[in-house]
CSV table of C-alpha atoms in Angstrom, one decimal:
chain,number,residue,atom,x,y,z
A,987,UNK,CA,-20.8,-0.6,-14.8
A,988,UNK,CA,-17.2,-2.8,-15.2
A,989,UNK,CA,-16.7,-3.7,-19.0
A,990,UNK,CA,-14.6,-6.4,-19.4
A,991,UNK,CA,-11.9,-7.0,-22.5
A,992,UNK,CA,-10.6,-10.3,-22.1
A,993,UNK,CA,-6.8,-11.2,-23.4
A,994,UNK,CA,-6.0,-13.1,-26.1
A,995,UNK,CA,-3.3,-15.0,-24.2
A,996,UNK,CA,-3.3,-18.6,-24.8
A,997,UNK,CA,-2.6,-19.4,-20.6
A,998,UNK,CA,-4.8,-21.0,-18.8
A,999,UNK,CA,-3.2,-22.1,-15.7
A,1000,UNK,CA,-0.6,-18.9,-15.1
A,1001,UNK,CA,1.8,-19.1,-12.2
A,1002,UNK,CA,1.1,-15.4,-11.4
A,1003,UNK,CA,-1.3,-12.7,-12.1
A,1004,UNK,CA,0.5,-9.3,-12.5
A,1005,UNK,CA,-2.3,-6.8,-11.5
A,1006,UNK,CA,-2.4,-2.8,-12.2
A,1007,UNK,CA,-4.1,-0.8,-11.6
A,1008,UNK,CA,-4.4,2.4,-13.5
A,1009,UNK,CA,-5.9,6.0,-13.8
A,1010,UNK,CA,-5.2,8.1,-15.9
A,1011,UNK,CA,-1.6,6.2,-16.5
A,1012,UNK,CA,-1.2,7.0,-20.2
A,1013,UNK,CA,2.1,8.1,-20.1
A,1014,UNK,CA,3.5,5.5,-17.3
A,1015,UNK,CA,1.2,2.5,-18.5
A,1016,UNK,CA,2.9,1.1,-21.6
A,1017,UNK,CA,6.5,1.0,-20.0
A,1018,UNK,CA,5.4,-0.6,-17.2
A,1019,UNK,CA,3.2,-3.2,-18.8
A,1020,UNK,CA,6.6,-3.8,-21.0
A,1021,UNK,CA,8.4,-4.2,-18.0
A,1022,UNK,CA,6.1,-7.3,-17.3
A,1023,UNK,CA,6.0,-8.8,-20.7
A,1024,UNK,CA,10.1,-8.7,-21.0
A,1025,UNK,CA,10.7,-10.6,-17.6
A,1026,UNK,CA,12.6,-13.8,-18.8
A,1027,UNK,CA,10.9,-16.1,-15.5
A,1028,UNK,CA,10.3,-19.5,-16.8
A,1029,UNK,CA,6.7,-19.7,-16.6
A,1030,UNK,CA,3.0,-18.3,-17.5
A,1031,UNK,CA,2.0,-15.5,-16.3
A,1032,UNK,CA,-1.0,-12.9,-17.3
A,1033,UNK,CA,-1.5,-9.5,-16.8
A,1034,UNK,CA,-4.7,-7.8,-15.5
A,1035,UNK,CA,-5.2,-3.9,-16.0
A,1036,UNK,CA,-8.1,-2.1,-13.9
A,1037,UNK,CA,-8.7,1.4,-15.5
A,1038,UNK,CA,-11.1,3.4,-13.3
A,1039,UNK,CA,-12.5,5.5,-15.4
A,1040,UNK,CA,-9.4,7.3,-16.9
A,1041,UNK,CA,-10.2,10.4,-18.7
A,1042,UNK,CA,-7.1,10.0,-21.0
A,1043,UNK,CA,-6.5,8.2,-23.5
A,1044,UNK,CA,-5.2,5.3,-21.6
A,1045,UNK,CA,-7.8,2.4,-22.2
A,1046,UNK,CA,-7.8,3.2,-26.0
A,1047,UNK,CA,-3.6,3.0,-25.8
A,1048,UNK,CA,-4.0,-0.4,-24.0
A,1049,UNK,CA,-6.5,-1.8,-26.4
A,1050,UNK,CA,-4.9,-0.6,-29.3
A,1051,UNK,CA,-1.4,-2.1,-28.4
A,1052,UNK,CA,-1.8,-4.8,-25.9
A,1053,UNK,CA,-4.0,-7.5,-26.9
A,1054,UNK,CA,-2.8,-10.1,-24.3
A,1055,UNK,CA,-3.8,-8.0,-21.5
A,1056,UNK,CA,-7.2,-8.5,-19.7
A,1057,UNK,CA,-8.6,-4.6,-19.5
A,1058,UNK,CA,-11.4,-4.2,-16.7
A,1059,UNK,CA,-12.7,-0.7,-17.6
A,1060,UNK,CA,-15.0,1.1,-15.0
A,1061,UNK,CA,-17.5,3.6,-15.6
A,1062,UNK,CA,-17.0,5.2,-12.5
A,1063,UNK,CA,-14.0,6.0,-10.5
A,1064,UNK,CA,-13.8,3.4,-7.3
A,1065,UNK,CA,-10.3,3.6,-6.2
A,1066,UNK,CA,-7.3,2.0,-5.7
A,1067,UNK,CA,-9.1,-0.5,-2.9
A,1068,UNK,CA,-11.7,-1.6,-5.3
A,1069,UNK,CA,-9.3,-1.7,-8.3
A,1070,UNK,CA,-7.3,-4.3,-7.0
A,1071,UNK,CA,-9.8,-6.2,-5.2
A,1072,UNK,CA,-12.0,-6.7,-8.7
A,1073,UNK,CA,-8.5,-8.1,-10.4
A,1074,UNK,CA,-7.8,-10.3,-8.1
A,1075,UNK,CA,-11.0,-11.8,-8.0
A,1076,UNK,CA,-10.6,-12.7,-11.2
A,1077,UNK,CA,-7.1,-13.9,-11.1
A,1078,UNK,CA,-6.2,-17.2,-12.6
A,1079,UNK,CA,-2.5,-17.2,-11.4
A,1080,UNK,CA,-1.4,-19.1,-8.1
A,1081,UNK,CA,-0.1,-15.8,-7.4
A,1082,UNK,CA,-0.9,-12.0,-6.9
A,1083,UNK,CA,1.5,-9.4,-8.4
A,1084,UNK,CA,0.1,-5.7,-7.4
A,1085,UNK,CA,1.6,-3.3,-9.6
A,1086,UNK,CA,1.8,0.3,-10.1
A,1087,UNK,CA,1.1,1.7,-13.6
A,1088,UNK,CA,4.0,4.2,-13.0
A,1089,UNK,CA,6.4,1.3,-12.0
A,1090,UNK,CA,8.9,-0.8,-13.9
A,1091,UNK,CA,9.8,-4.3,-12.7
A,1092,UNK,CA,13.7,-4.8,-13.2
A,1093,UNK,CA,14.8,-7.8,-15.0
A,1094,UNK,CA,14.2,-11.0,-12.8
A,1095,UNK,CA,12.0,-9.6,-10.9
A,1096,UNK,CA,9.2,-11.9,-11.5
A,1097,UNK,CA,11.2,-15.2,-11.3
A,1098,UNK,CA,13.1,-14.0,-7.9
A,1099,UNK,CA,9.6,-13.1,-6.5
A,1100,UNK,CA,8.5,-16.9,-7.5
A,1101,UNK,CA,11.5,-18.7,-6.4
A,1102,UNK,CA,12.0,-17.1,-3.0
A,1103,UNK,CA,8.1,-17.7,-2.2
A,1104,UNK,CA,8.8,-21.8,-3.5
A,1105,UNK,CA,11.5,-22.0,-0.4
A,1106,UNK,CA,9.3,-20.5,2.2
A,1107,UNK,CA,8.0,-22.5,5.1
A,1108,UNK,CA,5.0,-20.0,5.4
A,1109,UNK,CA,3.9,-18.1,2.7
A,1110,UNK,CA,3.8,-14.9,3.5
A,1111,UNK,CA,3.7,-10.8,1.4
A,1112,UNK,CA,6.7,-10.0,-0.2
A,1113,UNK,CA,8.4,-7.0,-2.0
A,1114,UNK,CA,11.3,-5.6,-4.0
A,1115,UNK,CA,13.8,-2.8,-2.9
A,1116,UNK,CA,12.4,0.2,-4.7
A,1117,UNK,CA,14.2,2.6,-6.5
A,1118,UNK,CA,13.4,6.4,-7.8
A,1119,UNK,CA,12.6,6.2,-11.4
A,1120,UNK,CA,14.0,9.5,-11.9
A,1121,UNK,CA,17.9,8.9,-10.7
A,1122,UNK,CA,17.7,5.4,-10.1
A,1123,UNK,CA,18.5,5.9,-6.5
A,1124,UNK,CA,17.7,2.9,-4.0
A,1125,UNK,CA,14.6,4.9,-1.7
A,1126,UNK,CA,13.9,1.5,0.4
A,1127,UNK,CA,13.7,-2.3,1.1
A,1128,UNK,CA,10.5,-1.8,2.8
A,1129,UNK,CA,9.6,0.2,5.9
A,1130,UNK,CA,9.3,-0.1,9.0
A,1131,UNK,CA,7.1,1.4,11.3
A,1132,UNK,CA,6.6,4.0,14.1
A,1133,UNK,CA,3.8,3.3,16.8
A,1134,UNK,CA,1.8,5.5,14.7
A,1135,UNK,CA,2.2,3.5,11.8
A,1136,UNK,CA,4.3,5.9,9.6
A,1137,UNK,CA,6.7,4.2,7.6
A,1138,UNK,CA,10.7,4.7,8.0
A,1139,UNK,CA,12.5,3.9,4.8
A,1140,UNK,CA,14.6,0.3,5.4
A,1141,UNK,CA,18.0,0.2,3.4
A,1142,UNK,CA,19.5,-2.4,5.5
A,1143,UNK,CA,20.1,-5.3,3.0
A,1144,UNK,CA,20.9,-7.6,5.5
A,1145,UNK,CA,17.3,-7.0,7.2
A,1146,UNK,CA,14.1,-8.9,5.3
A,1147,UNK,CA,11.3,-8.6,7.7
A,1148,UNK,CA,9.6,-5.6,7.5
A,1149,UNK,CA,6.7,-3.8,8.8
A,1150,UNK,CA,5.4,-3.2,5.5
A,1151,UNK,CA,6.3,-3.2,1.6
A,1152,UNK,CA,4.6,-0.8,-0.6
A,1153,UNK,CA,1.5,-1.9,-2.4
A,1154,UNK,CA,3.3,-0.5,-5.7
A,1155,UNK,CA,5.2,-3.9,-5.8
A,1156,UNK,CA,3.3,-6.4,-3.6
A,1157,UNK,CA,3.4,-10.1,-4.2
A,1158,UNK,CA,1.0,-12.7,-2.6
A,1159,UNK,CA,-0.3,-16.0,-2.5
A,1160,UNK,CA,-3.7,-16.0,-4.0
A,1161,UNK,CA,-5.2,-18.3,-1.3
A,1162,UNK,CA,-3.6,-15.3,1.5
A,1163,UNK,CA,-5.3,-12.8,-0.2
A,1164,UNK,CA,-8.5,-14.6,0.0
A,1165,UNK,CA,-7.6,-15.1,3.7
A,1166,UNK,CA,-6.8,-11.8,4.5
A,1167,UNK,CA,-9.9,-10.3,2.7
A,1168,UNK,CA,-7.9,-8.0,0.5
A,1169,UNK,CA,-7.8,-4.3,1.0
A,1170,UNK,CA,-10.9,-2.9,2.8
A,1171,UNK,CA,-13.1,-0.7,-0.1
A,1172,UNK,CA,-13.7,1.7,2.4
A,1173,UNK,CA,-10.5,3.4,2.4
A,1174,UNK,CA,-10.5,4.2,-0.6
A,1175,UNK,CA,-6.5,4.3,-1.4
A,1176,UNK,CA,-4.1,5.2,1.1
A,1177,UNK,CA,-2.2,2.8,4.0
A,1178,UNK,CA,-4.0,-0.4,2.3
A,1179,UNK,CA,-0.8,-2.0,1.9
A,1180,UNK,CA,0.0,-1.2,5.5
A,1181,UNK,CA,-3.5,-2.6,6.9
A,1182,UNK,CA,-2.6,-5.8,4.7
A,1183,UNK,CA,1.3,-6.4,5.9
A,1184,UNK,CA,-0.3,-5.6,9.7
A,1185,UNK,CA,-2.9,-8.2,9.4
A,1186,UNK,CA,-0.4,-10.5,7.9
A,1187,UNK,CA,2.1,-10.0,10.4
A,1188,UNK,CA,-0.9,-10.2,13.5
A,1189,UNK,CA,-1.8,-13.8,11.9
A,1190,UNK,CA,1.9,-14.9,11.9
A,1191,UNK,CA,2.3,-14.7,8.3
A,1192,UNK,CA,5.4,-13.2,7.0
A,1193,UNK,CA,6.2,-9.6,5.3
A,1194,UNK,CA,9.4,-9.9,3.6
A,1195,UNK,CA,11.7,-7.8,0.8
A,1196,UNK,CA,14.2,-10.0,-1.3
A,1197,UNK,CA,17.7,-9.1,-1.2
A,1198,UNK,CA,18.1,-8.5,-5.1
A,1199,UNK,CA,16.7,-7.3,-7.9
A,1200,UNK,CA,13.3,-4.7,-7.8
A,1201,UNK,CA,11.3,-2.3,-9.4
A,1202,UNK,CA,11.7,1.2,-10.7
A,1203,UNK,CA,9.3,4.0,-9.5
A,1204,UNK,CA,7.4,7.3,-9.9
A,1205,UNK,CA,7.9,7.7,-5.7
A,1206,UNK,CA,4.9,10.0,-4.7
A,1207,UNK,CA,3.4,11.0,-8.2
A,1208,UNK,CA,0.3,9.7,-7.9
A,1209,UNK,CA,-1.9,12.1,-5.1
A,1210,UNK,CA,0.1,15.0,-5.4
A,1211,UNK,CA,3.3,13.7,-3.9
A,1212,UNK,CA,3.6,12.6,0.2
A,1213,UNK,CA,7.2,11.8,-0.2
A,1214,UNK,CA,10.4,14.0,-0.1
A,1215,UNK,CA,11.0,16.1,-3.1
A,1216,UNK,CA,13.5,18.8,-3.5
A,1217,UNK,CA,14.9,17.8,0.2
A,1218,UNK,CA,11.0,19.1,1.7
A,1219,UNK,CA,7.9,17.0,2.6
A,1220,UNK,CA,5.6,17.7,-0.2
A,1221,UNK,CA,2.0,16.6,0.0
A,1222,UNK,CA,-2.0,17.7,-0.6
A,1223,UNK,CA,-4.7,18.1,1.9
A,1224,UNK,CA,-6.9,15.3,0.1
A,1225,UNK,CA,-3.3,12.7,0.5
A,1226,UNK,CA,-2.8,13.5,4.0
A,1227,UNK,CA,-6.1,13.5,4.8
A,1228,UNK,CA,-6.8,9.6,3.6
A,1229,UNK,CA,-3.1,8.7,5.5
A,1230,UNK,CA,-4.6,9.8,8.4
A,1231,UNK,CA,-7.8,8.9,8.4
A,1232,UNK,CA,-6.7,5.4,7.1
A,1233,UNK,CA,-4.0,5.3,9.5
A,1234,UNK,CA,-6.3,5.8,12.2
A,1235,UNK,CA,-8.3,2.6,10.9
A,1236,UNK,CA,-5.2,0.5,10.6
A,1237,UNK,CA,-4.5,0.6,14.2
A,1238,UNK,CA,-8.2,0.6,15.6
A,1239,UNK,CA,-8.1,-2.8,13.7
A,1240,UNK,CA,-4.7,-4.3,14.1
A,1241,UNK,CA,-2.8,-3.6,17.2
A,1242,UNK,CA,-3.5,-6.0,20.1
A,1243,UNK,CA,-5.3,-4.8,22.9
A,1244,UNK,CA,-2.2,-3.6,25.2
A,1245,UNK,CA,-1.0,-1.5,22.7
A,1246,UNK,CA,-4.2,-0.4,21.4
A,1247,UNK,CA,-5.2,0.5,24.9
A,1248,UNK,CA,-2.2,2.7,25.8
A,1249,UNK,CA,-1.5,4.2,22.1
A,1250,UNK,CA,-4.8,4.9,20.7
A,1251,UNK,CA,-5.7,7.6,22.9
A,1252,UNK,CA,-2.6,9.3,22.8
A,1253,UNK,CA,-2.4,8.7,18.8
A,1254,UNK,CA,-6.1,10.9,18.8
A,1255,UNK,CA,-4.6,13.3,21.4
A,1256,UNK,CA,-1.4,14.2,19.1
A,1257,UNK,CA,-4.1,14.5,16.0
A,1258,UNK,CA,-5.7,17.4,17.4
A,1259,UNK,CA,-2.6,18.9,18.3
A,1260,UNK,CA,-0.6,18.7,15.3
A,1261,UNK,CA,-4.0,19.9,13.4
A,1262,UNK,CA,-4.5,22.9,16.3
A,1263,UNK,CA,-0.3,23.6,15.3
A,1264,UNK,CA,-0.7,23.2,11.6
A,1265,UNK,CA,-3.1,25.8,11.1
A,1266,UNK,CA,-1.8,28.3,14.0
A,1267,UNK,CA,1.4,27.9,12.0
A,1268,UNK,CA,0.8,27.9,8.5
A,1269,UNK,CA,-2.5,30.7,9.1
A,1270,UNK,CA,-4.4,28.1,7.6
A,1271,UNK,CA,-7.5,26.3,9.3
A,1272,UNK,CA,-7.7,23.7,6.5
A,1273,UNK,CA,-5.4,21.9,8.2
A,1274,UNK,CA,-7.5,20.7,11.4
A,1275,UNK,CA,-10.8,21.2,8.7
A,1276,UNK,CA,-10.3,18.9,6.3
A,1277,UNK,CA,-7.4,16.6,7.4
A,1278,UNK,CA,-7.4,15.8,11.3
A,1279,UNK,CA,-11.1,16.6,12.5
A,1280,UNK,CA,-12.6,14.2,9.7
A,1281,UNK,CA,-10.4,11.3,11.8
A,1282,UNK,CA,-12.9,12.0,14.4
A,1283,UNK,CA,-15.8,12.0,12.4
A,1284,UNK,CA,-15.2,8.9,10.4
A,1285,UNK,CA,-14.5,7.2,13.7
A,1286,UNK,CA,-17.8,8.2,15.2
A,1287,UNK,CA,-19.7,7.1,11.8
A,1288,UNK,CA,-17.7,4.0,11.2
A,1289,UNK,CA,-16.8,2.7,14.7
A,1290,UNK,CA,-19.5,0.1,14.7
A,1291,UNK,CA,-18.0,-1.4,11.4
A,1292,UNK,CA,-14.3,-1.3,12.6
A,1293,UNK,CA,-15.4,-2.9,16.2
A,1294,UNK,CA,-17.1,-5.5,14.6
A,1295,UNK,CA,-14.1,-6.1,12.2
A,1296,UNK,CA,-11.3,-5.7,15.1
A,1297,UNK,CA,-12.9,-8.7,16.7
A,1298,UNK,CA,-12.6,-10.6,13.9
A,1299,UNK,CA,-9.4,-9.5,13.0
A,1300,UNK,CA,-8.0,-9.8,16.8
A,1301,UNK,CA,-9.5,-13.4,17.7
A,1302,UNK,CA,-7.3,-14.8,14.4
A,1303,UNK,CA,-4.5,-13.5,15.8
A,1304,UNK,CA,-1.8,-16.0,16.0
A,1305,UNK,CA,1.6,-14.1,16.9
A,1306,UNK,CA,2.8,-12.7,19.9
A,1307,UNK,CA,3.3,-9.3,21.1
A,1308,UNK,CA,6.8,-9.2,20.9
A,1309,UNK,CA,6.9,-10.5,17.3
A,1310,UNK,CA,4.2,-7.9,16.4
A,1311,UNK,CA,6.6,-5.2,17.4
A,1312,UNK,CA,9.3,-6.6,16.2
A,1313,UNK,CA,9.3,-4.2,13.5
A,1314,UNK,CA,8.1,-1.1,15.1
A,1315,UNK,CA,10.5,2.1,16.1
A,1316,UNK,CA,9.7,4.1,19.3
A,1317,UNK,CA,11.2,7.6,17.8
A,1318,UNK,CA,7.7,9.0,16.1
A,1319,UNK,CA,9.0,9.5,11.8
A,1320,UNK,CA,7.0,12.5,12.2
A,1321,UNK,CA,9.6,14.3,14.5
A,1322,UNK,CA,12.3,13.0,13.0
A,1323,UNK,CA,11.1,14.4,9.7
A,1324,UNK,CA,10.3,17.5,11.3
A,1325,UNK,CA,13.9,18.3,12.7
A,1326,UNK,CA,15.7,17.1,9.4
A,1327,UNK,CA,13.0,18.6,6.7
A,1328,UNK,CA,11.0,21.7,8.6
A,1329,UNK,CA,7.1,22.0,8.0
A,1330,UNK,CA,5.7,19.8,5.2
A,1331,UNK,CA,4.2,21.8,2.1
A,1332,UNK,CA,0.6,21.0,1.9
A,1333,UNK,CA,-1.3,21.8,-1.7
């Protein structure tokens, strides 16, 4: 059941629909949904708040203090997937903000996003360099990607196409969304945003970050972490298991056929390898238990679903090859991360 609190905002015609998703957010929700509401832009915007069923206090805090926001409250937890695709359904705005409830737009933010996306030729995803809420350090301007799809942190300011910008600060075109189909319900949460930029980037649109301004973050709170922490790869079993699992998806559905052809069997070889490793290694057989063999399962139950969707996805393909890969790295992140931070902890 979705119960739904309308706001008691006097736009009708916003510019942009700011969208969060929350769970359990009471203590990052308020900041961040002041963030929005203190953005000096120029136009109307509203703001849409998904709680999935939060056991806190967080829908009572929302009610209680923000009347102009528009609160969908589930009854059942869905996911980050479902979240956003039930806001923007309902979005009035010309555009799509996805925002995390433990991020903090900068000021600006909003009227940068909407005056770089008036002077594109193509409309395209765009996003924000990101900084760590708890320093203020600059983590990225994006990724981009190893042939695996795992994301390598871009700080080049002079570079704005990108493999993919975090779904913690992801601007749209409503009409692209629609397009694109928004984020597939079936993973759940997890590499969305990177299935979306892929797709976006396979049907020639663009995936760009602006130069200036951004957003403020909780970098790998939420799911027990998956980011570097205390200069070590910190992570849980359920987080790593959705990354690859989700992943795996992502490039059954996305990468043209000669790449799919020659890197997909080699991406499910390495799986069972690094999972066979893992648990020699850490004297743990959770590792290839609950997060690489399930890769293999969920391909075996779903793989009439994603062959049905890769044909679709693959016969709207518009760019070539070589602009596909434009903004793909050979050297796997995973090795890379390896030599520089040792064996990830896994909770």
């Amino acid at each position: 059941m979705l119960i739904c609190y309308p706001s008691n905002s006097l736009s009708t015609k916003p510019i942009c629909s700011v969208c969060i998703a929350n769970y359990n957010g009471v203590d990052f929700i308020g900041p961040c949904i002041d963030s929005v509401l203190m953005q000096d832009c120029g136009f109307d915007f509203e703001i849409i708040v998904h709680d999935d069923a939060s056991t806190d206090d967080s829908v009572a805090y929302i009610r209680s203090r923000y009347s102009q926001v528009s609160l969908l409250v589930s009854a059942n937890n869905s996911g980050f997937c479902i979240s956003n695709n039930r806001m923007a359904d309902i979005a009035n705005g010309h555009f799509i903000l996805l925002l995390n409830n433990d991020a903090k737009l900068r000021p600006g933010a909003l009227k940068a996003f909407y005056q770089y996306a008036s002077h594109q030729e193509r409309p395209g995803i765009l996003g924000l360099p990101q900084y760590a809420m708890e320093n203020g350090e600059l983590f990225d301007r994006g990724s981009l990607l190893d042939i695996f799809l795992n994301p390598y942190p871009n700080l080049d300011s002079e570079r704005h196409s990108v493999g993919v910008v975090t779904g913690g600060c992801l601007w749209i075109p409503r009409h692209l969304w629609k397009e694109l189909g928004g984020f597939p319900e079936w993973f759940c949460m997890v590499a969305e945003d990177i299935y979306l930029c892929c797709l976006a980037r396979l049907w020639d649109y663009p995936v760009e970050v602006l130069p200036e301004c951004g957003f403020d973050h909780w970098i790998g709170k939420n799911l027990g972490g998956g980011k570097v922490q205390d200069n070590g790869l910190r992570t849980t079993f359920r987080r790593r298991a959705l990354s690859e699992r989700n992943k795996t998806f992502v490039m059954a559905l996305t990468f043209p056929a000669p790449v799919f052809q020659m890197v997909f069997p080699l991406h499910l070889l390495l799986l069972l390898l690094e999972g066979a490793l893992l648990s020699l290694l850490k004297r743990d057989r959770r590792f290839i238990a609950q997060i690489y063999w399930p890769v293999f399962t969920a391909l075996a139950r779903q793989w009439r679903q994603l062959w049905r969707l890769r044909r679709k996805i693959q016969q709207g393909r518009r760019a070539s090859l070589r602009q596909f890969l434009s903004v793909f790295q050979w050297m796997p992140h995973k090795l890379t991360a390896l030599i520089r931070y040792g064996l990830p902890d896994v909770r």
